[in-house]
CSV table of C-alpha atoms in Angstrom, one decimal:
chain,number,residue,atom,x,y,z
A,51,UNK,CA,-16.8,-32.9,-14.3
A,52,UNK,CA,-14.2,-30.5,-14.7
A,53,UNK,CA,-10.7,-31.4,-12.8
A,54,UNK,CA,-10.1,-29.0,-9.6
A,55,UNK,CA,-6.2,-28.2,-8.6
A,56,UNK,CA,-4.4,-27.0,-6.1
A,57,UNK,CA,-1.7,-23.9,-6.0
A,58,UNK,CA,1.7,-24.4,-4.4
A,59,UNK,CA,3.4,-21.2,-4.8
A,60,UNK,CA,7.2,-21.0,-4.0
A,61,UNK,CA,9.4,-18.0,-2.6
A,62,UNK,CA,12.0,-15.8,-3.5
A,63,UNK,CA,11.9,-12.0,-3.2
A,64,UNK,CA,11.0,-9.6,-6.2
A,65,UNK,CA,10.7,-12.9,-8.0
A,66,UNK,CA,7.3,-13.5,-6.4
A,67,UNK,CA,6.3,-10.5,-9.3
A,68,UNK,CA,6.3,-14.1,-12.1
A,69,UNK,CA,3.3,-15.5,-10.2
A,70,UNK,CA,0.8,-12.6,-11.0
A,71,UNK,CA,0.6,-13.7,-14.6
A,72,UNK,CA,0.5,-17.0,-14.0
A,73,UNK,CA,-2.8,-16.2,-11.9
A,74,UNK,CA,-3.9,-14.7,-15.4
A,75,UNK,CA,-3.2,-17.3,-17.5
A,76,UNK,CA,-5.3,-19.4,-15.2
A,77,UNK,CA,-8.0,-16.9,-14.9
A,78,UNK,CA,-8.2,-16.8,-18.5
A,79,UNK,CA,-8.3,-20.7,-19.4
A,80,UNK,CA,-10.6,-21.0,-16.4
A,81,UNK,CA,-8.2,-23.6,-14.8
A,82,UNK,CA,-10.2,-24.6,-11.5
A,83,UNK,CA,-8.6,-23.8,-8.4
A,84,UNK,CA,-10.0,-25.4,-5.6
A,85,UNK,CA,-7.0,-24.0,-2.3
A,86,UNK,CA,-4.2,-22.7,-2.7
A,87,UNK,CA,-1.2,-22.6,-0.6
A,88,UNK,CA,1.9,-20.2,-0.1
A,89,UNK,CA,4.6,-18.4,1.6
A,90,UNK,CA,6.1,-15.4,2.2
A,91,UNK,CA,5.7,-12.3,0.1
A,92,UNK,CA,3.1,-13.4,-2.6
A,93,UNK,CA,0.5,-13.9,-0.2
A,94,UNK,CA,0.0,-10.7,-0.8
A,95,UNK,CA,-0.5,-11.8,-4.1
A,96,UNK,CA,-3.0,-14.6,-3.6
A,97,UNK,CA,-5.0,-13.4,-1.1
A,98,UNK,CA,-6.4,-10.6,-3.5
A,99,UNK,CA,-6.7,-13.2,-6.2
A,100,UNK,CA,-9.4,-15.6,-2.8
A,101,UNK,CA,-11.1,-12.2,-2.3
A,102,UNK,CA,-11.9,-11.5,-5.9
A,103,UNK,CA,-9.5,-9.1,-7.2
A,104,UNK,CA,-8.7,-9.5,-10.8
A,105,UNK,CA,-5.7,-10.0,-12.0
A,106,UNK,CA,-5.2,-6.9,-13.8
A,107,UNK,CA,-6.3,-5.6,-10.2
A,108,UNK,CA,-3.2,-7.3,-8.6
A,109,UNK,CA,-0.8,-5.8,-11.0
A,110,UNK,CA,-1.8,-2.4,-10.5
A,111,UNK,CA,-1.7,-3.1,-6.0
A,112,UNK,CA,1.8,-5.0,-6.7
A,113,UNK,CA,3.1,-1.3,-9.6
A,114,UNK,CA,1.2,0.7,-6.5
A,115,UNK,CA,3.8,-0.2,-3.3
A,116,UNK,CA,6.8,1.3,-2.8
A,117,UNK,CA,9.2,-1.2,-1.5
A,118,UNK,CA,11.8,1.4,-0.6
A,119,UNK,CA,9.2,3.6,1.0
A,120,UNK,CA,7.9,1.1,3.7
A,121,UNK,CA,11.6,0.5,4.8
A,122,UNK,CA,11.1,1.7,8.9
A,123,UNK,CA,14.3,0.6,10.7
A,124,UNK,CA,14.2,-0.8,14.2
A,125,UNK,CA,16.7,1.0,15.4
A,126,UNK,CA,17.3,-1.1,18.6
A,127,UNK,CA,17.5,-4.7,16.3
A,128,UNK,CA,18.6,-3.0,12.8
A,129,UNK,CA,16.2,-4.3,10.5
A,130,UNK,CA,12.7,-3.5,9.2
A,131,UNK,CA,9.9,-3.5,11.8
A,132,UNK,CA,7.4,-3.9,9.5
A,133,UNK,CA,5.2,-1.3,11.0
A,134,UNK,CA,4.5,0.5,7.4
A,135,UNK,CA,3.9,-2.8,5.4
A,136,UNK,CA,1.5,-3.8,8.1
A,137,UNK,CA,-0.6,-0.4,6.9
A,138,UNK,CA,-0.5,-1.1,3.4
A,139,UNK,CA,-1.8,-4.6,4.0
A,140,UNK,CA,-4.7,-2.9,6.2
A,141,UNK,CA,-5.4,-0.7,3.2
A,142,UNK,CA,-5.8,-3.9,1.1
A,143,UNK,CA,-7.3,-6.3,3.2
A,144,UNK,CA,-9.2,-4.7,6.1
A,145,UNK,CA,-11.0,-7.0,8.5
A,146,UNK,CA,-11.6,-10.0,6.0
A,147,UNK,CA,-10.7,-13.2,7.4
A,148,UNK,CA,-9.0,-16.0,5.9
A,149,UNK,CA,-12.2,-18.2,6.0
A,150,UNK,CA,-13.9,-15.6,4.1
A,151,UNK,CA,-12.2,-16.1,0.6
A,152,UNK,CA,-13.7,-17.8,-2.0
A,153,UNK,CA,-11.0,-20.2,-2.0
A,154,UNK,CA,-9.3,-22.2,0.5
A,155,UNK,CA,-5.9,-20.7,2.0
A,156,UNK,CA,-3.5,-21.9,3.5
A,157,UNK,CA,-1.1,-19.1,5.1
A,158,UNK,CA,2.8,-20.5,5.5
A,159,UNK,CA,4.7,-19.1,8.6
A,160,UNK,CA,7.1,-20.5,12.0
A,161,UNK,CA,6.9,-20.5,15.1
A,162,UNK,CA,9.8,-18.8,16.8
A,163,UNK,CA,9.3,-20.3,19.7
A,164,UNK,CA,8.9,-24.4,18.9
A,165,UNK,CA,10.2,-23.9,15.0
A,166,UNK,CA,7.0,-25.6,13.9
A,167,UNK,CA,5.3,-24.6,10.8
A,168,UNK,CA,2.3,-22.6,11.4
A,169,UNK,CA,-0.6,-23.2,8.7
A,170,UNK,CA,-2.7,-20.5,9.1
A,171,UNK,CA,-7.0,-21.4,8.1
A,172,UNK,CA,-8.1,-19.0,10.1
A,173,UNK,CA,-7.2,-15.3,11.5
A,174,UNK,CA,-7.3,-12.1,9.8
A,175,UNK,CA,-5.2,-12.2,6.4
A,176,UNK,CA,-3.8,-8.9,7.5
A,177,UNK,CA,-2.1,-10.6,10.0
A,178,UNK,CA,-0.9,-13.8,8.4
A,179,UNK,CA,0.2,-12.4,5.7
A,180,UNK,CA,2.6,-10.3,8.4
A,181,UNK,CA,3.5,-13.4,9.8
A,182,UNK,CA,4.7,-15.1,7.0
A,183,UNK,CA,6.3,-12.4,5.7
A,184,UNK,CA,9.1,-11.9,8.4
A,185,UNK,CA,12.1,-12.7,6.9
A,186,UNK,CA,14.5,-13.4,9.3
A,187,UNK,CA,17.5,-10.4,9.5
A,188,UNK,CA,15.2,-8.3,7.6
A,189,UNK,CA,12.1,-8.2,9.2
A,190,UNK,CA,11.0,-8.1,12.6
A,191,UNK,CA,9.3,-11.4,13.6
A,192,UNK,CA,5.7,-10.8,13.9
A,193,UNK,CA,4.4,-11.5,17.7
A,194,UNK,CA,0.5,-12.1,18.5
A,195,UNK,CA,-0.9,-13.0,21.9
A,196,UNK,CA,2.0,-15.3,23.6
A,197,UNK,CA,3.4,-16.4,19.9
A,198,UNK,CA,6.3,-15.2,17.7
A,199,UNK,CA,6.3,-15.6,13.7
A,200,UNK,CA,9.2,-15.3,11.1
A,201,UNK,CA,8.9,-16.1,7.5
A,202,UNK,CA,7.1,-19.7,6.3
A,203,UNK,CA,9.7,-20.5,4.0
A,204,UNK,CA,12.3,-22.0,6.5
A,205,UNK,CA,10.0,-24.8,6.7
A,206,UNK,CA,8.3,-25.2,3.8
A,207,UNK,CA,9.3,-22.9,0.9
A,208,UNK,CA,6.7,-24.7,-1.5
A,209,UNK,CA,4.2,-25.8,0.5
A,210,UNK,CA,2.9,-28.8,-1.6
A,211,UNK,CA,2.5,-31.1,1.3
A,212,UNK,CA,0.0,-28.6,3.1
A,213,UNK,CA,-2.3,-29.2,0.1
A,214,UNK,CA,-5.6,-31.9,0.5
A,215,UNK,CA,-6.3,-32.7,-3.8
A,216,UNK,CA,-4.5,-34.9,-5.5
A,217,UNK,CA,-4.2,-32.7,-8.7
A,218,UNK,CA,-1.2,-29.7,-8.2
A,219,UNK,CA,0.1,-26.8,-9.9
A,220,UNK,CA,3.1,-25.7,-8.5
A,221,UNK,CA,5.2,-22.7,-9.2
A,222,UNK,CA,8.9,-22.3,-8.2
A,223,UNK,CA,10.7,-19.2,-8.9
A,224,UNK,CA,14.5,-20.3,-7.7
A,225,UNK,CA,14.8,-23.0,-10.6
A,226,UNK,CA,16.3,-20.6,-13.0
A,227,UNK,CA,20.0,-21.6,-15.0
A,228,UNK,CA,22.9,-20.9,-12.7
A,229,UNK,CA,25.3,-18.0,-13.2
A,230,UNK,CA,29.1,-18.3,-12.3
A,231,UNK,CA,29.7,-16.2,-9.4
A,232,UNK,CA,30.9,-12.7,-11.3
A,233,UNK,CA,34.6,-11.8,-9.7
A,234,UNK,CA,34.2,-8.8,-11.5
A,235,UNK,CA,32.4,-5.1,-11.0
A,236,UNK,CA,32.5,-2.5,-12.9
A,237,UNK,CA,31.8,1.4,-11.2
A,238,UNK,CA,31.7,4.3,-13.6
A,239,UNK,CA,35.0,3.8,-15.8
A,240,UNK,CA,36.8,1.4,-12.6
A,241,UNK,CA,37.1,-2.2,-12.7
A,242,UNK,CA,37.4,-3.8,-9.3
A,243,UNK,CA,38.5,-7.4,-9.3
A,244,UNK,CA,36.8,-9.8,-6.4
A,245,UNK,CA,34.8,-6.8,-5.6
A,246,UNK,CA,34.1,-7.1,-1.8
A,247,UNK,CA,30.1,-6.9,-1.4
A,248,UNK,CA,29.3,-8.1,-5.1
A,249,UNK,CA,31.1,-11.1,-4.5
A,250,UNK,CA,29.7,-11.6,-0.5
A,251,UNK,CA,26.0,-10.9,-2.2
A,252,UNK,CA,26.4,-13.4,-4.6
A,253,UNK,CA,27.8,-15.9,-2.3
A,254,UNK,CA,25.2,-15.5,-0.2
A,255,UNK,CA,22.1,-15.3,-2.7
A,256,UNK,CA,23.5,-18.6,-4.1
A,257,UNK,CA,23.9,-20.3,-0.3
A,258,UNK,CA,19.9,-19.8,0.4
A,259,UNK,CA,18.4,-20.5,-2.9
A,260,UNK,CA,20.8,-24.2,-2.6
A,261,UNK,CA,18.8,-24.3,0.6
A,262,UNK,CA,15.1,-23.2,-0.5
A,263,UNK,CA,15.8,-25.8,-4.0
A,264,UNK,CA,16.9,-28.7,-1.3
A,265,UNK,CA,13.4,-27.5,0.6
A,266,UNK,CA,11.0,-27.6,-2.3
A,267,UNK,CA,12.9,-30.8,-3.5
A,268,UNK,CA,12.0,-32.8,-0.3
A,269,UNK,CA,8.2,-31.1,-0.5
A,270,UNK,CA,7.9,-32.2,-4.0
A,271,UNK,CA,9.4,-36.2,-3.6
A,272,UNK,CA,7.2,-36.5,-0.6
A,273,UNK,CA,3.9,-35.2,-2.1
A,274,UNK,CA,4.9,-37.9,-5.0
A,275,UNK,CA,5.3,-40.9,-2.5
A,276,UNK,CA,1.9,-40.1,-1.4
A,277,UNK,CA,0.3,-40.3,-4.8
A,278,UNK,CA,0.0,-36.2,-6.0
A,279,UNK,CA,0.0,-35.4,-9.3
A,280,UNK,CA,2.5,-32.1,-9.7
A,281,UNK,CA,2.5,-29.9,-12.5
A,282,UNK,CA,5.8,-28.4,-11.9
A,283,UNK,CA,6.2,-24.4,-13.3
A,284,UNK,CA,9.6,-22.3,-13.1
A,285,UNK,CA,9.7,-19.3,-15.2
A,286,UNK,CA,13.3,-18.5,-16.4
A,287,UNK,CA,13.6,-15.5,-14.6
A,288,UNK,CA,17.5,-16.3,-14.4
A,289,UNK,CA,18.1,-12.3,-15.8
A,290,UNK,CA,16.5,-10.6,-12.8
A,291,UNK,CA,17.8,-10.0,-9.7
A,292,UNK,CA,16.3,-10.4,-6.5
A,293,UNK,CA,15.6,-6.4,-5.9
A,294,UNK,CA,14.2,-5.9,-9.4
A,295,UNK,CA,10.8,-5.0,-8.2
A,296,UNK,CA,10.4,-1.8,-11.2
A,297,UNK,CA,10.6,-4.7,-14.0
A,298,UNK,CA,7.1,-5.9,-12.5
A,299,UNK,CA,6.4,-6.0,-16.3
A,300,UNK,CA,8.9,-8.5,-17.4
A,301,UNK,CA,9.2,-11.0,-15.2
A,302,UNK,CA,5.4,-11.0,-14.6
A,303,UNK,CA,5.5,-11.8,-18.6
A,304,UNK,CA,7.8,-14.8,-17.7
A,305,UNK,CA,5.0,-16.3,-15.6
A,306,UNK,CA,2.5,-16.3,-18.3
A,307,UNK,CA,5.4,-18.2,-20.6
A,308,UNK,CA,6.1,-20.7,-18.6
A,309,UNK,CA,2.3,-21.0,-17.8
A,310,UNK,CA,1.4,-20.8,-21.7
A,311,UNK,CA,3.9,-23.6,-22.2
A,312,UNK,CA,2.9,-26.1,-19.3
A,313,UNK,CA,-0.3,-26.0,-18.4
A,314,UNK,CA,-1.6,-27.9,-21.0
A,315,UNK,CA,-4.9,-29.1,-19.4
């Protein structure tokens, strides 16, 4: 009988693009994938793949949105309310339910309101997607009936744990080589040295991928004191930045690499 995994898939803006072809390679080698589990962004990208969207299907959804487009400030909190995302996932996904896929999800968001983690099985995949997409101080959290949601990956950024078989394939996209922090910036033909928001980005971009790696590394040390078997993937996607959503084509071609060269099975 042919061995069934599991999908952990990991976080980190435009980087979620690397997963998409790792989805291929594993359509094409007709890896078995029994649940899968994820936050943030890329649900998007695995909920098409549970309601039978190819892969070539997914590519053309992910080339199709404009990120800069479905930027609607909230005026009053000064960050995005979401309100134009939520209409493109409508357009994708419709009414179907998260019980309705073909295979097992597991939705990753948090509660506002205790700071639990929220595993979503059921509820329309419009709206847990939403919910797990609300990154805090750049999305509005997402509220439903008495309950507030921000982004999944505070608590669990790869989501191994949430997963029932023992066999996983898990795919981080923060494990890339680090970069010294550039003090440098060049603007047209002017140099500026330290430059102010270059710097503060970099500082900052560094600070929360420390934090997701520390996340996942718990996630994945736990999982292997209870006896799971993890096939860990990070594509060296160390070249892209985290707004580099137009190079869809390149780093999606980094999934399939680092696929090509672990999945052995």
């Amino acid at each position: 009988m042919k061995k069934s995994y599991s999908l952990a898939l990991g976080w980190w803006a435009a980087r979620w693009l690397c997963h998409i072809w790792v989805l291929k390679y594993i359509e094409e080698n007709d890896i078995k994938i029994s649940e899968i589990a994820w936050t943030s962004m890329w649900a998007i990208i695995w909920a098409c793949f549970a309601i039978w969207k190819t892969t070539d299907e997914i590519k053309e959804i992910a080339k199709s949105i404009n990120f800069l487009k479905m930027i609607d400030l909230d005026l009053k909190k000064w960050v995005v309310s979401g309100n134009k995302v939520y209409k493109v996932l409508e357009k994708i996904f419709w009414e179907i339910k998260i019980e309705d896929a073909k295979i097992k999800l597991k939705i990753i968001a948090t509660d506002i309101n205790t700071w639990d983690k929220i595993v979503f099985l059921k509820w329309r995949i419009v709206d847990a997607v939403r919910a797990s997409i609300s990154l805090p101080m750049i999305f509005t959290s997402f509220e439903y009936l008495w309950n507030n949601f921000i982004d999944g990956w505070l608590k669990a950024n790869l989501p191994i744990l949430d997963l029932e078989w023992k066999d996983i394939i898990a795919v981080s996209a923060i494990r890339d080589k680090w970069k010294e922090i550039v003090t440098k910036r060049k603007i047209w033909n002017f140099e500026f040295k330290k430059w102010f928001f270059w710097y503060n980005y970099q500082i900052l971009k560094k600070t929360i991928t420390i934090l997701m790696w520390t996340n996942e590394d718990l996630s994945i040390e736990l999982a292997k004191a209870r006896w799971k078997d993890i096939i860990l993937l990070s594509p060296d996607i160390s070249s892209y930045e985290y707004y580099d959503f137009g190079k869809i084509d390149e780093i999606t071609e980094k999934g399939y690499e680092e696929a090509n060269f672990r999945l052995n099975i």
